XYZ file of C-alpha atoms in Angstrom:
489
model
C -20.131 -58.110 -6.792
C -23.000 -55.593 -6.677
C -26.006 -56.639 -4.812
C -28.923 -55.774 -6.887
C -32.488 -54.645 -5.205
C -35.756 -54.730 -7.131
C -37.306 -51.240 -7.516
C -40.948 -51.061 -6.230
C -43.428 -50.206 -9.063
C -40.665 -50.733 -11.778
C -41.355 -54.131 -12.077
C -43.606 -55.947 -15.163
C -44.466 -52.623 -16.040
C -45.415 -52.264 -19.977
C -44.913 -48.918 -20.379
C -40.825 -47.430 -21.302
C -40.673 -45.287 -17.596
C -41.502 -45.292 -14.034
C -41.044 -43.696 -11.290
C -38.902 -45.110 -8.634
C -38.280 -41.500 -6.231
C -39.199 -44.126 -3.375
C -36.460 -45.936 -3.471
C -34.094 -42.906 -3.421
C -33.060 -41.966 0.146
C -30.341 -39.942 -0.309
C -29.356 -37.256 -2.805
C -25.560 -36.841 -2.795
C -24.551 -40.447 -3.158
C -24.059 -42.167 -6.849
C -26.579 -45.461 -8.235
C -26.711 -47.730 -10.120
C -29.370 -48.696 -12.413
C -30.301 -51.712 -14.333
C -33.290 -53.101 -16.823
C -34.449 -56.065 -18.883
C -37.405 -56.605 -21.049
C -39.193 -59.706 -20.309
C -41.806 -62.294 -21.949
C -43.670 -64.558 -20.467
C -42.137 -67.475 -22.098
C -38.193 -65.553 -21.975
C -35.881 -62.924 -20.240
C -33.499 -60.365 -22.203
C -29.507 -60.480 -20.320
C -29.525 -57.378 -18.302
C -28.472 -54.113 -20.029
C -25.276 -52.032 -18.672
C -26.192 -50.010 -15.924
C -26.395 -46.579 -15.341
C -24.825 -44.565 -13.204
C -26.191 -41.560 -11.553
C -26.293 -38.950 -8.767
C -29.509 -37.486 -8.332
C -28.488 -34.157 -7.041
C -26.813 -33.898 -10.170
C -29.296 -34.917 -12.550
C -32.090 -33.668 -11.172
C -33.963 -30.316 -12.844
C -35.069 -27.629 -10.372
C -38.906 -27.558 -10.555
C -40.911 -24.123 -11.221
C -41.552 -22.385 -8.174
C -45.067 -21.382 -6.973
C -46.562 -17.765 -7.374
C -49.418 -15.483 -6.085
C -50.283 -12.272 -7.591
C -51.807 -8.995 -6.236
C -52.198 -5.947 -8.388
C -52.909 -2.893 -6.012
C -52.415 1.088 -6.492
C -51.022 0.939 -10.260
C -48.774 -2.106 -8.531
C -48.475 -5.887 -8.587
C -47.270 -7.837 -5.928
C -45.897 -10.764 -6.182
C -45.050 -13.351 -3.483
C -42.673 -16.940 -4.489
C -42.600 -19.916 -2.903
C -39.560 -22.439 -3.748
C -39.629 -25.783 -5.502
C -40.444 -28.268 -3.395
C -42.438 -25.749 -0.947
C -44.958 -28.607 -0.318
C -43.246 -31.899 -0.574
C -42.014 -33.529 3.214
C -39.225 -34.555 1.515
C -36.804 -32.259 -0.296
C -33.758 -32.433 -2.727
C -32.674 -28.823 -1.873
C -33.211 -28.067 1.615
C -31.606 -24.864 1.964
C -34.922 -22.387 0.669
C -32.484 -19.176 0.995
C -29.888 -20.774 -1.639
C -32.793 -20.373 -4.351
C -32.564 -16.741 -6.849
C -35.640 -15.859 -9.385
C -35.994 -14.382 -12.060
C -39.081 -12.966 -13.863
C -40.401 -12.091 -17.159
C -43.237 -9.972 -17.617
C -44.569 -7.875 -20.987
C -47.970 -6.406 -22.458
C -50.750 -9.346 -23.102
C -50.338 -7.235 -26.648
C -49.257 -8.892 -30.379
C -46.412 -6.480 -30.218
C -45.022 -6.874 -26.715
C -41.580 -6.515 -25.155
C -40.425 -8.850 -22.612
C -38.803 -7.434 -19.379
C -37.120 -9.188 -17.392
C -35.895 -8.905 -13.827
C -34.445 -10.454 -10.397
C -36.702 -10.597 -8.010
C -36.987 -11.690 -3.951
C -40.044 -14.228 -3.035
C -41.639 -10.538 -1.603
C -41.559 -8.162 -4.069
C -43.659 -5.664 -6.150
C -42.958 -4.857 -10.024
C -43.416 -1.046 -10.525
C -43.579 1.126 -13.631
C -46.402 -0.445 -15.073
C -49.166 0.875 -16.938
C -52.491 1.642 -15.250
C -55.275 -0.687 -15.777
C -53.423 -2.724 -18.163
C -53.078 -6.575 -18.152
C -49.836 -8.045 -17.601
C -48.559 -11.554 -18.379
C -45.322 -12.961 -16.299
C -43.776 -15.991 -15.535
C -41.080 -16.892 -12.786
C -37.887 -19.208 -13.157
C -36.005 -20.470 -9.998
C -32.148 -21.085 -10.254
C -29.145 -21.744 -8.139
C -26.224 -19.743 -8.367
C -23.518 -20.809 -10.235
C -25.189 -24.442 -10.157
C -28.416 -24.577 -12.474
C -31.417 -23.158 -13.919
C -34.846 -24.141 -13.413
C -37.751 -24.416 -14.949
C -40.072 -21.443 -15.811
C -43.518 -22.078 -14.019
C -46.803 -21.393 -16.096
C -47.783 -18.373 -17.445
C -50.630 -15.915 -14.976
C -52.326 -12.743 -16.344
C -53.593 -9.881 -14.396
C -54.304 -6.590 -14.547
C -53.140 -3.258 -13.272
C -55.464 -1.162 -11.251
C -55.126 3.130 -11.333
C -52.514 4.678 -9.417
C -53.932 7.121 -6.554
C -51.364 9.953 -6.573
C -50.851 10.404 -3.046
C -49.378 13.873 -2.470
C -48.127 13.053 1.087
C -45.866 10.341 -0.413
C -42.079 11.197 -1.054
C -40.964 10.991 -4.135
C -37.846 11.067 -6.449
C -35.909 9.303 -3.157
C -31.955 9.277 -4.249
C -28.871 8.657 -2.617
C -25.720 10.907 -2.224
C -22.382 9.688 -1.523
C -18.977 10.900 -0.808
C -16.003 9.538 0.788
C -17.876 6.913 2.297
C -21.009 9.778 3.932
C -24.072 8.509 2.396
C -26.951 11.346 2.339
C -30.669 10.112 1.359
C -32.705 13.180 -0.486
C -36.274 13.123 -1.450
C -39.386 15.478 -2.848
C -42.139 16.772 -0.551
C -45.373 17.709 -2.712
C -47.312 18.337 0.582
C -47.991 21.890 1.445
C -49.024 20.978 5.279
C -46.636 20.074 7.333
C -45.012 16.736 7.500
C -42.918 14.950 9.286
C -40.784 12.074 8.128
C -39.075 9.098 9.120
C -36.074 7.059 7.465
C -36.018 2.984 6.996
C -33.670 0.342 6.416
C -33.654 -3.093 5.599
C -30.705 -5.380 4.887
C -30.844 -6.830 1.832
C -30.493 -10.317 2.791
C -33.460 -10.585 4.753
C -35.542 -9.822 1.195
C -34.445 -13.741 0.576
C -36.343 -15.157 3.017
C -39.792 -15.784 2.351
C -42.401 -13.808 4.426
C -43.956 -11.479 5.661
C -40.747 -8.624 5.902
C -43.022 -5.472 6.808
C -41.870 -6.306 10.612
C -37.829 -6.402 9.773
C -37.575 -2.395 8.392
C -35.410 -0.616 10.919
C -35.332 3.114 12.091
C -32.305 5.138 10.623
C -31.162 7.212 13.776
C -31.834 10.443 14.062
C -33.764 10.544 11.343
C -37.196 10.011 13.069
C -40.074 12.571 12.927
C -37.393 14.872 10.888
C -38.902 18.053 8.921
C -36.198 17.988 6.875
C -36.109 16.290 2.780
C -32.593 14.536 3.432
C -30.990 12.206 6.077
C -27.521 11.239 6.970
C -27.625 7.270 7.071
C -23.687 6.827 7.295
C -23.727 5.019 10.653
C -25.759 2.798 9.890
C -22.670 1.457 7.298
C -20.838 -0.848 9.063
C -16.597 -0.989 8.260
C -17.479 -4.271 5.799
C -20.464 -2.673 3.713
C -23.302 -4.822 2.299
C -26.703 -4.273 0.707
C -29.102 -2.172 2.146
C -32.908 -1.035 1.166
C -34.056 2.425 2.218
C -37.525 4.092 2.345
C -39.067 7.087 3.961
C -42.406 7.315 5.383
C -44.319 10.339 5.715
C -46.783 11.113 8.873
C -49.534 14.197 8.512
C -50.721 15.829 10.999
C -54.122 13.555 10.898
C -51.554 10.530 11.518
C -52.377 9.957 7.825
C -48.947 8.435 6.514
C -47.600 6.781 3.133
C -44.454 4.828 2.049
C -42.135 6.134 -0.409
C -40.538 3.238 -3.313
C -37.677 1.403 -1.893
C -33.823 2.373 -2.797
C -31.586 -0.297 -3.157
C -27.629 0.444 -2.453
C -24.332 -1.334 -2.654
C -22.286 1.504 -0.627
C -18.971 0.300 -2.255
C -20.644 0.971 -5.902
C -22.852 4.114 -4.865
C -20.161 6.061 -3.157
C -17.869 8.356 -5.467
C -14.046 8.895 -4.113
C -12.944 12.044 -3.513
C -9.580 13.372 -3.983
C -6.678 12.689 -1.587
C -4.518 14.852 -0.253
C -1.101 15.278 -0.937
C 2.567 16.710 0.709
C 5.367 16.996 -0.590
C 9.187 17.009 0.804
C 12.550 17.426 -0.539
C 16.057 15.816 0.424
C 19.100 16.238 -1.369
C 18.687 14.305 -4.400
C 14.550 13.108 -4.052
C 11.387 14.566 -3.969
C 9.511 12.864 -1.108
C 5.454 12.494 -2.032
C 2.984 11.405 0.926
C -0.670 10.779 0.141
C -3.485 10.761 2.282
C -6.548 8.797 0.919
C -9.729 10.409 0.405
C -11.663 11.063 3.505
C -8.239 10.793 5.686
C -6.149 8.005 7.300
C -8.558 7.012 9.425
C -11.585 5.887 7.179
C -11.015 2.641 7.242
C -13.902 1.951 4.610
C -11.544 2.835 1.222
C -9.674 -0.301 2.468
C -11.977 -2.280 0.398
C -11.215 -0.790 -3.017
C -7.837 -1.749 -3.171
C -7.172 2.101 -3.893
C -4.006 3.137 -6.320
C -2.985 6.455 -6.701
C -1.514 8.030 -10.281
C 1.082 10.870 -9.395
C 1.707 13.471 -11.678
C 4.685 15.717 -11.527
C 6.001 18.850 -13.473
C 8.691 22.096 -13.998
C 6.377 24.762 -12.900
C 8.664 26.793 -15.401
C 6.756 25.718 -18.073
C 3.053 25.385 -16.569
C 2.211 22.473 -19.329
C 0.324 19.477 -18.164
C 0.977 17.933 -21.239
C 4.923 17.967 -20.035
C 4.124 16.078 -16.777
C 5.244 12.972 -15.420
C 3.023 10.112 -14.533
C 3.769 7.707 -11.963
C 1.222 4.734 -11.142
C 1.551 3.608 -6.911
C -0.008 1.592 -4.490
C 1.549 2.961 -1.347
C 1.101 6.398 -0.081
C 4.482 7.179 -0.503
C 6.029 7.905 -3.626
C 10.107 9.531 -4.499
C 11.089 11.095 -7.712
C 14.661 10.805 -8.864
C 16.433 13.100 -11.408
C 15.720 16.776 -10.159
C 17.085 19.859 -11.328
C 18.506 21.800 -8.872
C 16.613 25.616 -8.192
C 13.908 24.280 -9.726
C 9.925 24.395 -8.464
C 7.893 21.196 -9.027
C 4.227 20.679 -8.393
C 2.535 17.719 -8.088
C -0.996 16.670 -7.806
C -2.856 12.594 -7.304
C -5.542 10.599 -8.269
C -6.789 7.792 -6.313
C -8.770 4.848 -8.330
C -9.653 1.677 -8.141
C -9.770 -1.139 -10.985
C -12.096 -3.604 -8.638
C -14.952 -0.850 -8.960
C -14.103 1.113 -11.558
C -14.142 4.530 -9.922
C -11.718 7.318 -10.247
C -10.953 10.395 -8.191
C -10.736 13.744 -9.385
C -7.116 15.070 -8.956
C -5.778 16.958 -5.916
C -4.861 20.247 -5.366
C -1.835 21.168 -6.463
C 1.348 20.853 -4.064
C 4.751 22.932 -5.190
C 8.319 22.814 -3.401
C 11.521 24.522 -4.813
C 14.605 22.164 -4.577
C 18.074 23.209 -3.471
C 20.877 24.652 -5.095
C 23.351 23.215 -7.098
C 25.560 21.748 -4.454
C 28.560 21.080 -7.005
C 30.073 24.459 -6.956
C 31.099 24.689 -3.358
C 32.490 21.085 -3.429
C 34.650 21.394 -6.278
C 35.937 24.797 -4.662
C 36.429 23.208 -1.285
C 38.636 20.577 -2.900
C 40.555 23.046 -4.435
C 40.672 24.907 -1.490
C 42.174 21.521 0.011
C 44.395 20.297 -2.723
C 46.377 23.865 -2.787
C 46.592 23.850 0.943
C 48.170 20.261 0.658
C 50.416 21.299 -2.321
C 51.647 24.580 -0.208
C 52.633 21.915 2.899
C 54.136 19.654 0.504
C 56.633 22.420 -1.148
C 57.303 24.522 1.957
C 57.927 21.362 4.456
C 61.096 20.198 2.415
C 62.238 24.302 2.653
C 61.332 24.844 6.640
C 63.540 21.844 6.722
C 66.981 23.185 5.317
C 66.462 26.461 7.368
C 65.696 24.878 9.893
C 69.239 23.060 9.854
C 70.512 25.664 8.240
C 69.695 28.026 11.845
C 71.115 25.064 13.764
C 74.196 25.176 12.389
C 75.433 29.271 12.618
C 73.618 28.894 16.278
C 76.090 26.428 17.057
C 78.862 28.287 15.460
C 78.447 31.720 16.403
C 76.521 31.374 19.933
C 77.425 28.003 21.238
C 75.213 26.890 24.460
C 77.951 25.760 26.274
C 80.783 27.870 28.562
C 84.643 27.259 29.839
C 84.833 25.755 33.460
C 84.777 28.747 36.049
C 88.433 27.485 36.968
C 90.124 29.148 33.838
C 88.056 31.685 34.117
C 91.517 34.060 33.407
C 95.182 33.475 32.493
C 97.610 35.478 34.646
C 95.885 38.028 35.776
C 94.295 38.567 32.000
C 90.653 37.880 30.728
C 89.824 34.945 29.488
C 87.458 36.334 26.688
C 89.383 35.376 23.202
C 86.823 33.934 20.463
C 89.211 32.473 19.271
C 89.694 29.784 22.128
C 88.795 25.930 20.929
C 85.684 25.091 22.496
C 86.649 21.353 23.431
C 86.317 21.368 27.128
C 90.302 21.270 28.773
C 91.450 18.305 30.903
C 92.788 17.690 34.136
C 96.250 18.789 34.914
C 98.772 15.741 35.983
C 102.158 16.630 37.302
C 104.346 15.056 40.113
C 105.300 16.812 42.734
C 108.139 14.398 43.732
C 111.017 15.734 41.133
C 109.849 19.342 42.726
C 110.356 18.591 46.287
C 113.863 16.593 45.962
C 115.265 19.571 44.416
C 113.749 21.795 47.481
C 115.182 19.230 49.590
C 118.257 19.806 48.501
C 118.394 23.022 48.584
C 117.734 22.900 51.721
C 119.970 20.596 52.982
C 122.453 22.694 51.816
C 121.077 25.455 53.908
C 120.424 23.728 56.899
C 119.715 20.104 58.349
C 117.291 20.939 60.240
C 114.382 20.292 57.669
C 115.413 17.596 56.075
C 113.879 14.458 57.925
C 110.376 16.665 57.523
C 110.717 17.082 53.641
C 112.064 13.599 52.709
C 108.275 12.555 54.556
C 106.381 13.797 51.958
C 108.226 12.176 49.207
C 107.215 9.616 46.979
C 103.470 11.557 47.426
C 101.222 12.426 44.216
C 98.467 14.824 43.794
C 95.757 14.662 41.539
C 94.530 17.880 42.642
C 93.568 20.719 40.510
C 95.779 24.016 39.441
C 94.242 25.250 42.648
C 96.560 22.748 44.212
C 99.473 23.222 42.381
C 99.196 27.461 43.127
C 98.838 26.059 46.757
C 102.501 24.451 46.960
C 104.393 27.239 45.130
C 103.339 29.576 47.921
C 104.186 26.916 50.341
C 107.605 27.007 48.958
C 108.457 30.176 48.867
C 107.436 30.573 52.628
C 109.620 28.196 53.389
């Protein structure tokens, strides 16, 4: 159960309020809130209560102003809600925006209305003419305030100050900012280039102190002033003024230039090569500025890639292609055939486009067809020539075997028959199977020598009948050998 505390100076009050901001403590945290109307004879029941978070709830309070009108100028200087309370519901000053509304104190007046910082100065007014404005604090994507009360004042007459620059403008290109401005002063001059980040115009003060020299573009002669390093890789908001110095150390402020680098710069065209392989056309970007500027990181660049026949010279004919990377390939070519291309960067986050590159043409090959469907006919007929003529080398090839074998045979008769009695052996006609041994036995031979010589004589007989029963498997050689034997004998 809830444990209910009395609110101090809510109680037997008559009228149908109070205030009880004493008893809140803290901001962020939810209450609950209960009431009952009482008699002095009875008590109502308690009604439901209410719930409530007073950060939530709460309206944001008009904000304090002071007004100076000076030089055809008013100046105008904020202070928050809450400025002088000890206790505050928003303690974060900085998270607090304004806006204003000023017109003509006229019947027929038209309202203007502006952001400004809690410094600030409302130009373009007319000269000693009285001015009515009111200011409105807000939140950010939270809440808006309440408008304060209305203040009057009047313009003064502007002193044109010839020693002041004027018409101050920014120039921008491929991330190179350039700040120009108008000298009316026919003596000589020299000038000097400041820069405040936008930021510190949100924090209430005094910011005359916080303006920061541009370098090298001090004590310059020159109307224009290259401010690009003082751009950091991750750009923000930046105010810019020049002040002028005569030669009596007289010197004067120019109006203030606010830039968002991202919006002010303009892209310049990339840069494009092309390349061809057998069947693609390569296409490599460069973004605007070159690889290395980093800055073009932070519009999400895309490129469009256009791509034609230079036979026909017709942009209307040309291809479109829509890329995020820097390297694009084109399908489909005609062979002996010159296409040019040319890109655009842009980016959708800023709206910006590019104007188009220069032009980049590349002829692509031949028609590589022709010589492959010759070289495979080239191939096929020497295939179909082996294919016919192997089966035909083959049956000649026997063919030559054969009468060689017939007609001049590698092999020869044994040296041993190398004649027949005393005649040569040279007939053709001679089979060609190679002759066998000669067998014989010599023992029916020598028993008929014997014999005859036993007839003879006696003498040899016990000699001869020694060699019988012997057999030779010698050669003709042999046999030739024993013949002559007998007939010595």
């Amino acid at each position: 159960e809830l444990e209910w505390e009395e609110l101090a100076g809510c109680q037997n009050v008559t009228g149908t309020k109070c205030d009880f901001s004493s008893a809140i403590t803290e901001y962020d945290v939810e209450y609950h809130v209960r009431l009952r109307a009482e008699t002095r004879e009875d008590k109502s029941p308690w009604s439901t209560y209410f719930e409530m978070i007073p950060s939530e709830i709460a309206e944001i309070g008009p904000p304090e102003i002071e007004l100076q009108s000076t030089n055809g100028v008013i100046k105008i200087k904020v202070s928050p809600p809450e400025a002088n309370q000890a206790q505050k519901m928003w303690i974060d000053d900085l998270s607090f925006k304004y806006n204003l509304v000023i017109w003509e104190n006229s019947s027929n007046a038209e309202l203007r209305k502006q952001s400004i910082f809690p410094m600030d100065t409302i130009n373009d007014l007319a000269p000693e003419t009285t001015y009515c404005l009111k200011v409105q604090a807000y939140r950010p994507l939270e809440k808006e305030g309440l408008f304060g009360p209305i203040h009057c004042i009047k313009t003064t007459r502007k002193v044109k100050d010839l020693l002041c620059p004027t018409n101050v403008r920014v120039s921008a290109l491929n991330m190179k900012f350039h700040l120009h401005w108008n000298s009316r002063y026919k003596e000589s001059v020299r000038y000097t280039v400041q820069y405040l980040l936008a930021y510190l115009k949100n924090i209430p003060g005094d910011q005359s102190k916080k303006w920061l020299c541009v370098p090298r573009c001090e004590n310059i002669t020159d109307t224009k002033c290259n401010f690009t390093s003082i751009i950091p890789p991750a750009p923000g908001f930046y105010y810019l003024r020049v002040q002028a110095m005569s030669g009596y150390n007289r010197s004067c402020l120019s109006n203030e230039v606010k830039i968002d680098p991202l919006v002010t710069n303009e892209i310049g065209p990339p840069t494009v090569k092309v390349d061809i392989s057998d069947v693609l056309l390569h296409i490599q970007i460069s973004p605007p500025g070159g690889s290395e500027n980093e800055a073009f990181r932070d519009y999400g660049l895309s490129y469009r890639v256009l791509y034609w026949k230079n036979s026909s010279n017709n942009e209307e004919e040309a291809k479109m292609r829509v890329v995020k990377q820097r390297l694009a390939t084109v399908s489909d070519l005609t062979p002996s055939t010159l296409y040019c291309v040319k890109a655009q960067a842009f980016s959708e986050a800023y709206n910006k486009s590019s104007p188009f590159s220069k032009e980049e043409c590349i002829r692509t090959h031949g028609d590589k067809m022709l010589p492959l469907i010759i070289i495979a006919i080239f191939i096929g007929a020497v295939i179909g020539i082996l294919v016919i003529a192997m089966p035909v080398l083959f049956v000649l090839y026997q063919a030559y075997n054969k009468i060689k074998y017939v007609f001049f045979p590698s092999c020869h008769p044994p040296s041993n028959i190398g004649d027949l009695r005393g005649q040569p052996f040279g007939s053709p006609y001679l089979l060609t199977e190679e002759p066998t041994e000669n067998f014989c036995i010599i023992e029916s031979i020598i028993t008929e020598e014997t014999k005859q010589i036993d007839f003879e004589g006696g003498q040899h007989s016990k000699q001869s009948s020694r060699d019988s029963g012997n057999y030779s498997n010698d050669d003709d050689n042999s046999g030739s050998k024993v013949s002559e034997e007998k007939e010595l004998v």
